[in-house]
mmCIF file of C-alpha atoms and ligand atoms in Angstrom:
data_model
loop_
_atom_site.group_PDB
_atom_site.id
_atom_site.type_symbol
_atom_site.label_atom_id
_atom_site.label_comp_id
_atom_site.label_asym_id
_atom_site.label_seq_id
_atom_site.Cartn_x
_atom_site.Cartn_y
_atom_site.Cartn_z
ATOM 1 C CA MET A 1 12.059 244.064 88.888
ATOM 2 C CA SER A 2 12.351 240.082 87.933
ATOM 3 C CA GLY A 3 10.395 237.047 88.057
ATOM 4 C CA PHE A 4 8.015 236.223 85.431
ATOM 5 C CA VAL A 5 7.676 238.163 82.414
ATOM 6 C CA GLU A 6 4.110 237.315 82.250
ATOM 7 C CA LYS A 7 2.563 234.723 84.658
ATOM 8 C CA PRO A 8 1.261 231.921 82.665
ATOM 9 C CA GLU A 9 -2.496 231.004 83.450
ATOM 10 C CA PRO A 10 -2.537 227.518 85.173
ATOM 11 C CA VAL A 11 -4.461 224.785 83.437
ATOM 12 C CA GLN A 12 -7.746 223.956 85.529
ATOM 13 C CA VAL A 13 -8.567 220.352 85.836
ATOM 14 C CA PRO A 14 -11.742 218.932 87.525
ATOM 15 C CA GLY A 15 -10.593 217.399 90.820
ATOM 16 C CA LEU A 16 -7.602 219.248 91.228
ATOM 17 C CA VAL A 17 -7.072 222.317 93.124
ATOM 18 C CA HIS A 18 -4.385 224.915 91.846
ATOM 19 C CA LEU A 19 -2.160 225.613 94.548
ATOM 20 C CA HIS A 20 0.840 227.631 93.412
ATOM 21 C CA THR A 21 2.849 228.624 89.921
ATOM 22 C CA GLY A 22 6.429 228.006 90.927
ATOM 23 C CA LYS A 23 9.201 229.331 88.529
ATOM 24 C CA VAL A 24 9.223 225.859 86.625
ATOM 25 C CA ARG A 25 6.288 223.809 88.024
ATOM 26 C CA GLU A 26 2.494 223.892 88.747
ATOM 27 C CA LEU A 27 1.127 222.685 91.980
ATOM 28 C CA TYR A 28 -2.240 221.287 92.383
ATOM 29 C CA GLN A 29 -4.103 219.112 95.390
ATOM 30 C CA ASN A 30 -5.920 216.271 94.541
ATOM 31 C CA GLU A 31 -8.918 214.972 96.615
ATOM 32 C CA ALA A 32 -6.835 212.335 98.143
ATOM 33 C CA GLY A 33 -4.759 215.436 99.639
ATOM 34 C CA ASP A 34 -2.050 214.402 97.563
ATOM 35 C CA LEU A 35 0.316 216.867 95.873
ATOM 36 C CA VAL A 36 0.548 216.972 91.750
ATOM 37 C CA MET A 37 3.536 218.377 90.455
ATOM 38 C CA VAL A 38 3.658 219.240 86.638
ATOM 39 C CA ALA A 39 6.893 220.397 85.297
ATOM 40 C CA SER A 40 6.525 222.945 82.628
ATOM 41 C CA ASP A 41 9.183 223.673 79.671
ATOM 42 C CA ARG A 42 9.659 226.990 81.385
ATOM 43 C CA MET A 43 13.477 227.743 82.154
ATOM 44 C CA SER A 44 14.518 230.567 84.467
ATOM 45 C CA ALA A 45 18.003 232.329 84.362
ATOM 46 C CA PHE A 46 19.246 235.162 86.420
ATOM 47 C CA ASP A 47 15.958 234.897 88.632
ATOM 48 C CA TRP A 48 13.977 235.518 85.427
ATOM 49 C CA VAL A 49 11.673 232.938 84.084
ATOM 50 C CA LEU A 50 12.417 233.496 80.453
ATOM 51 C CA PRO A 51 9.910 234.114 77.783
ATOM 52 C CA THR A 52 10.866 231.140 75.770
ATOM 53 C CA GLU A 53 10.142 227.700 76.561
ATOM 54 C CA ILE A 54 12.498 224.787 76.128
ATOM 55 C CA PRO A 55 10.614 221.688 74.639
ATOM 56 C CA ASP A 56 10.942 218.487 76.399
ATOM 57 C CA LYS A 57 12.663 220.140 79.238
ATOM 58 C CA GLY A 58 9.763 219.163 81.585
ATOM 59 C CA ARG A 59 9.688 215.341 80.794
ATOM 60 C CA ILE A 60 13.339 215.345 80.919
ATOM 61 C CA LEU A 61 13.887 216.905 84.395
ATOM 62 C CA THR A 62 10.799 214.579 85.726
ATOM 63 C CA GLN A 63 12.096 211.377 84.185
ATOM 64 C CA LEU A 64 15.647 212.053 85.280
ATOM 65 C CA SER A 65 14.627 213.009 88.913
ATOM 66 C CA LEU A 66 12.567 209.541 88.753
ATOM 67 C CA TRP A 67 15.720 207.732 87.890
ATOM 68 C CA TRP A 68 17.724 209.220 90.646
ATOM 69 C CA PHE A 69 15.127 208.553 93.239
ATOM 70 C CA ASP A 70 15.254 205.174 92.421
ATOM 71 C CA ARG A 71 19.223 205.098 93.141
ATOM 72 C CA LEU A 72 18.623 207.002 96.277
ATOM 73 C CA ALA A 73 15.771 204.901 97.830
ATOM 74 C CA ASP A 74 18.034 203.048 100.220
ATOM 75 C CA LEU A 75 19.479 206.378 101.637
ATOM 76 C CA VAL A 76 16.392 208.713 101.756
ATOM 77 C CA PRO A 77 12.754 208.085 100.575
ATOM 78 C CA SER A 78 11.431 209.786 97.933
ATOM 79 C CA HIS A 79 8.268 212.081 97.943
ATOM 80 C CA VAL A 80 7.043 210.352 94.734
ATOM 81 C CA LEU A 81 3.877 208.376 95.288
ATOM 82 C CA SER A 82 2.755 207.736 91.517
ATOM 83 C CA THR A 83 3.639 208.801 88.028
ATOM 84 C CA GLU A 84 -0.104 208.057 86.884
ATOM 85 C CA LEU A 85 -1.739 211.059 85.154
ATOM 86 C CA PRO A 86 -4.651 212.341 87.264
ATOM 87 C CA PRO A 87 -8.030 211.501 85.825
ATOM 88 C CA GLY A 88 -9.065 214.389 83.226
ATOM 89 C CA ALA A 89 -5.657 215.777 83.119
ATOM 90 C CA PRO A 90 -4.521 216.879 79.442
ATOM 91 C CA ALA A 91 -2.526 213.962 77.728
ATOM 92 C CA ASP A 92 0.693 216.553 77.663
ATOM 93 C CA TRP A 93 0.833 216.253 81.041
ATOM 94 C CA ALA A 94 2.309 212.710 80.709
ATOM 95 C CA GLY A 95 6.093 212.090 81.653
ATOM 96 C CA ARG A 96 5.962 215.156 83.691
ATOM 97 C CA THR A 97 3.694 214.805 85.936
ATOM 98 C CA LEU A 98 4.197 213.487 90.028
ATOM 99 C CA VAL A 99 1.642 212.620 92.406
ATOM 100 C CA CYS A 100 3.839 213.304 95.663
ATOM 101 C CA LYS A 101 3.320 213.068 99.443
ATOM 102 C CA SER A 102 2.343 216.784 100.252
ATOM 103 C CA LEU A 103 4.996 217.536 103.196
ATOM 104 C CA ARG A 104 5.740 219.889 105.842
ATOM 105 C CA MET A 105 8.523 221.449 103.538
ATOM 106 C CA VAL A 106 11.821 222.715 105.657
ATOM 107 C CA PRO A 107 12.582 226.236 104.422
ATOM 108 C CA VAL A 108 16.256 225.411 103.559
ATOM 109 C CA GLU A 109 17.860 224.782 100.209
ATOM 110 C CA CYS A 110 20.127 222.009 100.921
ATOM 111 C CA VAL A 111 23.488 222.438 99.122
ATOM 112 C CA ALA A 112 26.228 220.002 98.489
ATOM 113 C CA ARG A 113 29.574 221.031 96.967
ATOM 114 C CA GLY A 114 32.096 218.849 95.946
ATOM 115 C CA TYR A 115 33.711 221.853 93.594
ATOM 116 C CA LEU A 116 34.214 225.390 94.058
ATOM 117 C CA THR A 117 32.278 227.515 91.782
ATOM 118 C CA GLY A 118 29.381 229.949 91.738
ATOM 119 C CA SER A 119 28.583 231.645 94.498
ATOM 120 C CA GLY A 120 30.730 229.396 96.862
ATOM 121 C CA LEU A 121 33.692 230.873 94.682
ATOM 122 C CA ALA A 122 32.742 234.357 95.349
ATOM 123 C CA GLU A 123 32.551 234.035 99.155
ATOM 124 C CA TYR A 124 35.534 232.124 99.108
ATOM 125 C CA ARG A 125 37.263 235.034 96.974
ATOM 126 C CA THR A 126 36.212 237.586 100.224
ATOM 127 C CA SER A 127 36.960 235.418 103.012
ATOM 128 C CA ARG A 128 38.309 232.218 102.212
ATOM 129 C CA THR A 129 35.041 230.414 103.459
ATOM 130 C CA VAL A 130 31.716 229.045 101.908
ATOM 131 C CA CYS A 131 28.769 229.623 104.180
ATOM 132 C CA GLY A 132 31.512 230.345 106.984
ATOM 133 C CA LEU A 133 33.234 227.133 106.651
ATOM 134 C CA ALA A 134 36.980 227.839 106.559
ATOM 135 C CA LEU A 135 38.468 226.264 103.375
ATOM 136 C CA PRO A 136 42.482 225.933 102.354
ATOM 137 C CA GLU A 137 44.159 228.400 100.468
ATOM 138 C CA GLY A 138 44.978 228.359 96.681
ATOM 139 C CA LEU A 139 41.679 227.357 95.312
ATOM 140 C CA VAL A 140 40.482 228.513 92.260
ATOM 141 C CA ASP A 141 37.331 228.461 89.854
ATOM 142 C CA GLY A 142 36.419 224.513 89.643
ATOM 143 C CA SER A 143 39.032 223.267 92.363
ATOM 144 C CA GLU A 144 38.116 219.790 93.743
ATOM 145 C CA LEU A 145 37.486 220.499 97.578
ATOM 146 C CA PRO A 146 39.150 218.466 100.184
ATOM 147 C CA ALA A 147 35.802 216.992 100.965
ATOM 148 C CA PRO A 148 32.381 217.528 100.122
ATOM 149 C CA ILE A 149 30.475 220.458 102.299
ATOM 150 C CA PHE A 150 27.074 221.240 103.111
ATOM 151 C CA THR A 151 26.174 224.777 102.008
ATOM 152 C CA PRO A 152 22.650 225.602 103.016
ATOM 153 C CA ALA A 153 20.724 228.597 101.449
ATOM 154 C CA THR A 154 17.315 230.137 102.425
ATOM 155 C CA LYS A 155 14.885 229.844 100.086
ATOM 156 C CA ALA A 156 13.917 233.295 98.351
ATOM 157 C CA ALA A 157 10.847 234.460 97.099
ATOM 158 C CA VAL A 158 10.685 234.574 93.263
ATOM 159 C CA GLY A 159 12.976 237.398 91.774
ATOM 160 C CA GLU A 160 15.245 237.319 94.739
ATOM 161 C CA HIS A 161 18.399 235.529 95.270
ATOM 162 C CA ASP A 162 18.771 232.487 97.600
ATOM 163 C CA GLU A 163 21.138 233.513 100.159
ATOM 164 C CA ASN A 164 24.031 231.120 101.754
ATOM 165 C CA VAL A 165 23.631 230.819 105.299
ATOM 166 C CA SER A 166 25.737 229.035 107.765
ATOM 167 C CA TYR A 167 25.174 225.704 109.494
ATOM 168 C CA GLU A 168 24.672 227.676 112.853
ATOM 169 C CA GLU A 169 21.821 229.755 111.210
ATOM 170 C CA VAL A 170 20.084 226.568 109.864
ATOM 171 C CA ALA A 171 20.244 225.143 113.119
ATOM 172 C CA HIS A 172 18.815 228.184 115.016
ATOM 173 C CA GLN A 173 15.829 228.162 112.388
ATOM 174 C CA VAL A 174 15.241 224.668 112.379
ATOM 175 C CA GLY A 175 16.381 223.031 115.334
ATOM 176 C CA ALA A 176 19.832 221.595 115.832
ATOM 177 C CA GLU A 177 18.385 217.975 115.562
ATOM 178 C CA THR A 178 17.075 218.628 112.139
ATOM 179 C CA ALA A 179 19.915 220.290 110.753
ATOM 180 C CA ALA A 180 22.071 217.713 111.726
ATOM 181 C CA GLN A 181 19.828 215.096 109.773
ATOM 182 C CA LEU A 182 19.864 217.715 106.860
ATOM 183 C CA ARG A 183 23.403 217.748 106.487
ATOM 184 C CA GLN A 184 23.875 214.165 107.099
ATOM 185 C CA VAL A 185 21.728 213.129 104.509
ATOM 186 C CA THR A 186 22.521 215.860 102.076
ATOM 187 C CA LEU A 187 26.205 214.777 101.788
ATOM 188 C CA ALA A 188 25.131 210.950 101.792
ATOM 189 C CA VAL A 189 23.038 211.530 98.817
ATOM 190 C CA TYR A 190 25.784 213.762 97.042
ATOM 191 C CA GLY A 191 28.492 211.261 97.759
ATOM 192 C CA ARG A 192 26.396 208.690 95.937
ATOM 193 C CA ALA A 193 25.249 210.564 92.957
ATOM 194 C CA ARG A 194 28.711 211.903 92.579
ATOM 195 C CA ASP A 195 29.952 208.551 92.437
ATOM 196 C CA ILE A 196 27.368 207.263 89.819
ATOM 197 C CA ALA A 197 27.869 210.297 87.795
ATOM 198 C CA ARG A 198 31.710 209.958 87.942
ATOM 199 C CA GLU A 199 31.396 206.580 86.446
ATOM 200 C CA ARG A 200 29.567 208.268 83.576
ATOM 201 C CA GLY A 201 32.123 210.797 83.096
ATOM 202 C CA ILE A 202 30.125 213.588 84.499
ATOM 203 C CA ILE A 203 31.477 215.559 87.681
ATOM 204 C CA LEU A 204 28.736 216.741 89.993
ATOM 205 C CA ALA A 205 30.204 219.892 90.987
ATOM 206 C CA ASP A 206 27.233 220.906 93.510
ATOM 207 C CA THR A 207 23.708 220.049 93.816
ATOM 208 C CA LYS A 208 20.695 221.464 95.788
ATOM 209 C CA PHE A 209 18.194 219.481 97.526
ATOM 210 C CA GLU A 210 14.617 220.292 99.073
ATOM 211 C CA PHE A 211 13.213 218.031 101.905
ATOM 212 C CA GLY A 212 10.341 217.786 103.889
ATOM 213 C CA TYR A 213 9.034 215.860 106.958
ATOM 214 C CA ASP A 214 5.890 213.432 106.913
ATOM 215 C CA GLY A 215 5.177 213.247 110.423
ATOM 216 C CA ASP A 216 8.597 212.642 111.885
ATOM 217 C CA THR A 217 10.011 211.153 108.554
ATOM 218 C CA LEU A 218 12.654 213.000 106.480
ATOM 219 C CA ILE A 219 11.633 212.775 102.610
ATOM 220 C CA LEU A 220 13.432 213.923 100.004
ATOM 221 C CA ALA A 221 11.149 216.003 97.828
ATOM 222 C CA ASP A 222 11.108 218.452 94.678
ATOM 223 C CA GLU A 223 13.220 217.748 91.657
ATOM 224 C CA VAL A 224 16.696 215.942 92.281
ATOM 225 C CA LEU A 225 20.087 216.039 90.374
ATOM 226 C CA THR A 226 18.804 217.664 87.142
ATOM 227 C CA PRO A 227 20.696 220.371 85.506
ATOM 228 C CA ASP A 228 18.288 223.100 87.158
ATOM 229 C CA SER A 229 19.122 222.170 90.668
ATOM 230 C CA SER A 230 22.860 220.995 89.975
ATOM 231 C CA ARG A 231 25.994 221.642 87.988
ATOM 232 C CA PHE A 232 27.200 218.756 85.712
ATOM 233 C CA TRP A 233 30.379 218.951 84.015
ATOM 234 C CA PRO A 234 32.139 217.000 81.454
ATOM 235 C CA ALA A 235 34.851 215.392 83.265
ATOM 236 C CA ASP A 236 37.016 214.853 80.238
ATOM 237 C CA GLN A 237 37.117 218.832 79.788
ATOM 238 C CA TRP A 238 37.706 219.670 83.858
ATOM 239 C CA GLU A 239 40.313 222.264 84.000
ATOM 240 C CA PRO A 240 40.387 224.153 87.366
ATOM 241 C CA GLY A 241 41.433 227.915 87.068
ATOM 242 C CA ARG A 242 38.589 228.772 84.579
ATOM 243 C CA PRO A 243 34.514 228.403 84.359
ATOM 244 C CA GLN A 244 33.656 224.786 83.320
ATOM 245 C CA PRO A 245 31.633 223.598 80.278
ATOM 246 C CA SER A 246 28.262 222.540 81.974
ATOM 247 C CA PHE A 247 25.248 220.512 81.049
ATOM 248 C CA ASP A 248 23.252 223.213 83.085
ATOM 249 C CA LYS A 249 21.995 226.603 81.696
ATOM 250 C CA GLN A 250 25.428 228.007 80.873
ATOM 251 C CA PHE A 251 24.512 227.997 77.037
ATOM 252 C CA VAL A 252 21.339 230.544 77.847
ATOM 253 C CA ARG A 253 23.569 232.526 80.286
ATOM 254 C CA ASN A 254 26.506 233.043 78.034
ATOM 255 C CA TRP A 255 23.875 234.076 75.090
ATOM 256 C CA LEU A 256 21.916 236.238 77.588
ATOM 257 C CA THR A 257 25.079 238.159 78.759
ATOM 258 C CA SER A 258 26.656 238.298 75.260
ATOM 259 C CA PRO A 259 26.244 241.232 73.062
ATOM 260 C CA ALA A 260 23.954 239.279 70.553
ATOM 261 C CA SER A 261 21.208 239.173 72.721
ATOM 262 C CA GLY A 262 21.347 243.029 73.160
ATOM 263 C CA TRP A 263 20.174 242.090 76.995
ATOM 264 C CA ASP A 264 21.556 244.271 79.912
ATOM 265 C CA ARG A 265 21.475 242.446 82.824
ATOM 266 C CA ALA A 266 21.574 245.469 85.246
ATOM 267 C CA SER A 267 18.879 246.904 83.401
ATOM 268 C CA GLU A 268 16.051 245.386 85.396
ATOM 269 C CA GLN A 269 14.561 244.932 82.180
ATOM 270 C CA PRO A 270 12.934 241.331 81.255
ATOM 271 C CA PRO A 271 15.215 239.476 79.028
ATOM 272 C CA PRO A 272 14.422 238.824 75.347
ATOM 273 C CA PRO A 273 13.067 235.857 73.796
ATOM 274 C CA LEU A 274 15.656 233.180 73.066
ATOM 275 C CA PRO A 275 16.736 232.459 69.132
ATOM 276 C CA SER A 276 15.822 229.184 67.751
ATOM 277 C CA GLU A 277 19.626 228.181 67.899
ATOM 278 C CA VAL A 278 20.010 228.859 71.518
ATOM 279 C CA VAL A 279 16.670 226.925 72.334
ATOM 280 C CA GLU A 280 17.968 223.922 70.274
ATOM 281 C CA GLY A 281 21.182 223.846 71.886
ATOM 282 C CA THR A 282 19.574 224.340 75.112
ATOM 283 C CA ARG A 283 17.250 221.022 74.557
ATOM 284 C CA ALA A 284 20.409 219.253 73.440
ATOM 285 C CA LYS A 285 22.187 219.684 76.576
ATOM 286 C CA TYR A 286 19.440 218.817 78.621
ATOM 287 C CA VAL A 287 18.990 215.589 76.463
ATOM 288 C CA GLU A 288 22.830 215.051 76.638
ATOM 289 C CA ALA A 289 22.709 215.088 80.429
ATOM 290 C CA TYR A 290 19.773 212.460 80.559
ATOM 291 C CA GLU A 291 21.489 210.316 77.997
ATOM 292 C CA ARG A 292 24.775 210.270 79.696
ATOM 293 C CA LEU A 293 23.617 209.558 83.161
ATOM 294 C CA THR A 294 20.876 207.019 82.621
ATOM 295 C CA GLY A 295 22.497 205.692 79.635
ATOM 296 C CA VAL A 296 18.909 205.401 77.990
ATOM 297 C CA SER A 297 18.347 207.129 74.938
ATOM 298 C CA TRP A 298 15.834 210.150 75.050
ATOM 299 C CA SER A 299 14.032 209.465 71.597
HETATM 300 N N1 LIG B 1 6.249 217.090 98.262
HETATM 301 C C1 LIG B 1 6.393 218.470 98.487
HETATM 302 N N2 LIG B 1 5.020 219.160 99.469
HETATM 303 C C2 LIG B 1 5.207 220.178 99.288
HETATM 304 N N3 LIG B 1 5.830 221.063 98.790
HETATM 305 C C3 LIG B 1 6.765 220.573 97.557
HETATM 306 C C4 LIG B 1 7.010 219.567 97.710
HETATM 307 N N4 LIG B 1 7.813 219.114 96.632
HETATM 308 C C5 LIG B 1 8.116 220.342 95.967
HETATM 309 N N5 LIG B 1 7.624 221.080 96.667
HETATM 310 C C6 LIG B 1 7.644 222.677 96.518
HETATM 311 O O1 LIG B 1 7.213 222.738 95.050
HETATM 312 C C7 LIG B 1 7.800 223.848 94.350
HETATM 313 C C8 LIG B 1 8.315 223.270 93.151
HETATM 314 O O2 LIG B 1 8.300 224.455 92.224
HETATM 315 P P1 LIG B 1 9.195 225.147 91.461
HETATM 316 O O3 LIG B 1 10.405 223.930 90.994
HETATM 317 O O4 LIG B 1 8.662 225.545 90.337
HETATM 318 O O5 LIG B 1 9.430 226.148 92.329
HETATM 319 P P2 LIG B 1 10.716 227.220 92.599
HETATM 320 O O6 LIG B 1 10.833 227.949 91.231
HETATM 321 O O7 LIG B 1 11.924 226.202 92.976
HETATM 322 O O8 LIG B 1 10.307 228.018 93.545
HETATM 323 P P3 LIG B 1 9.133 228.784 93.641
HETATM 324 O O9 LIG B 1 7.841 228.061 94.370
HETATM 325 O O10 LIG B 1 9.437 229.909 94.716
HETATM 326 O O11 LIG B 1 8.881 229.773 92.635
HETATM 327 C C9 LIG B 1 8.535 224.585 95.343
HETATM 328 O O12 LIG B 1 8.245 225.693 96.030
HETATM 329 C C10 LIG B 1 9.032 223.563 96.276
HETATM 330 O O13 LIG B 1 9.389 223.925 97.577
HETATM 331 MG MG1 LIG B 2 12.514 224.442 92.257
#
């Protein structure tokens, strides 16, 4: 088993219909039919939603996504309509609530990779391919790829792994034209973001986008280029051949897999609550990613 240790009870707001509890976000529909996305402080790791929240995480991810959407607007429109709180919403939704266009979501996780690690590395080690794409010999954990690649995955249900799929499978599922557009926009946005991050001393190793259609228009949805959807590495510590230090969930993952946590990942038991120093350390990583990328101090 995995997923939620205990599924949270969504806040009810007059005028909003609760649609869905995601691992991190609560989704509502307002009376205009738009999507209201509220990012919580929940954190997931190893396909579990952890029993301990990370203070400010929802606001940091929301503000970072907005910052990126601004910098990508000439490449692809975003789903954000407004950052105003819906009337009657609790005050603590401020800064972590987005009113978005409700889209026909494309059921593909659009991943771009500029560096080899994670599930890409695992596939490379068995077949020297990633999502069926042949790669040169001699690459190691953290190697930069000859060129960024589009490595789609199918979105899994809560508690299941996303599964890497070939481009051909995506084309089969969504049609050749849509698949081509997804690949082109994914790589264009990745390239832009990689360059911006690089100027700030951060390597954007890989990242995941979700797209939807509004009529015939492809729109960038969900969250973008956050530590939850991306691997960010401090460029000055990049050293291929070992796992890289990162601004993502590595801090929590390291603790959960260490003897200190007492947790056995294979046991199918839920992970234990995080001690305060792990919570603080993780929060600090999210703040640092936000500050380094945007150049704005968090508090
Ligand atoms: N503009 C949009 N229109 C419709 N759905 C959207 C839009 N933007 C994001 N979504 C969906 O909202 C959800 C965001 O919630 P969250 O990130 O917590 O979910 P998740 O953990 O990624 O997936 P799951 O919902 O399976 O738990 C995702 O299912 C995403 O596909
Ligand atoms: Mg998500």
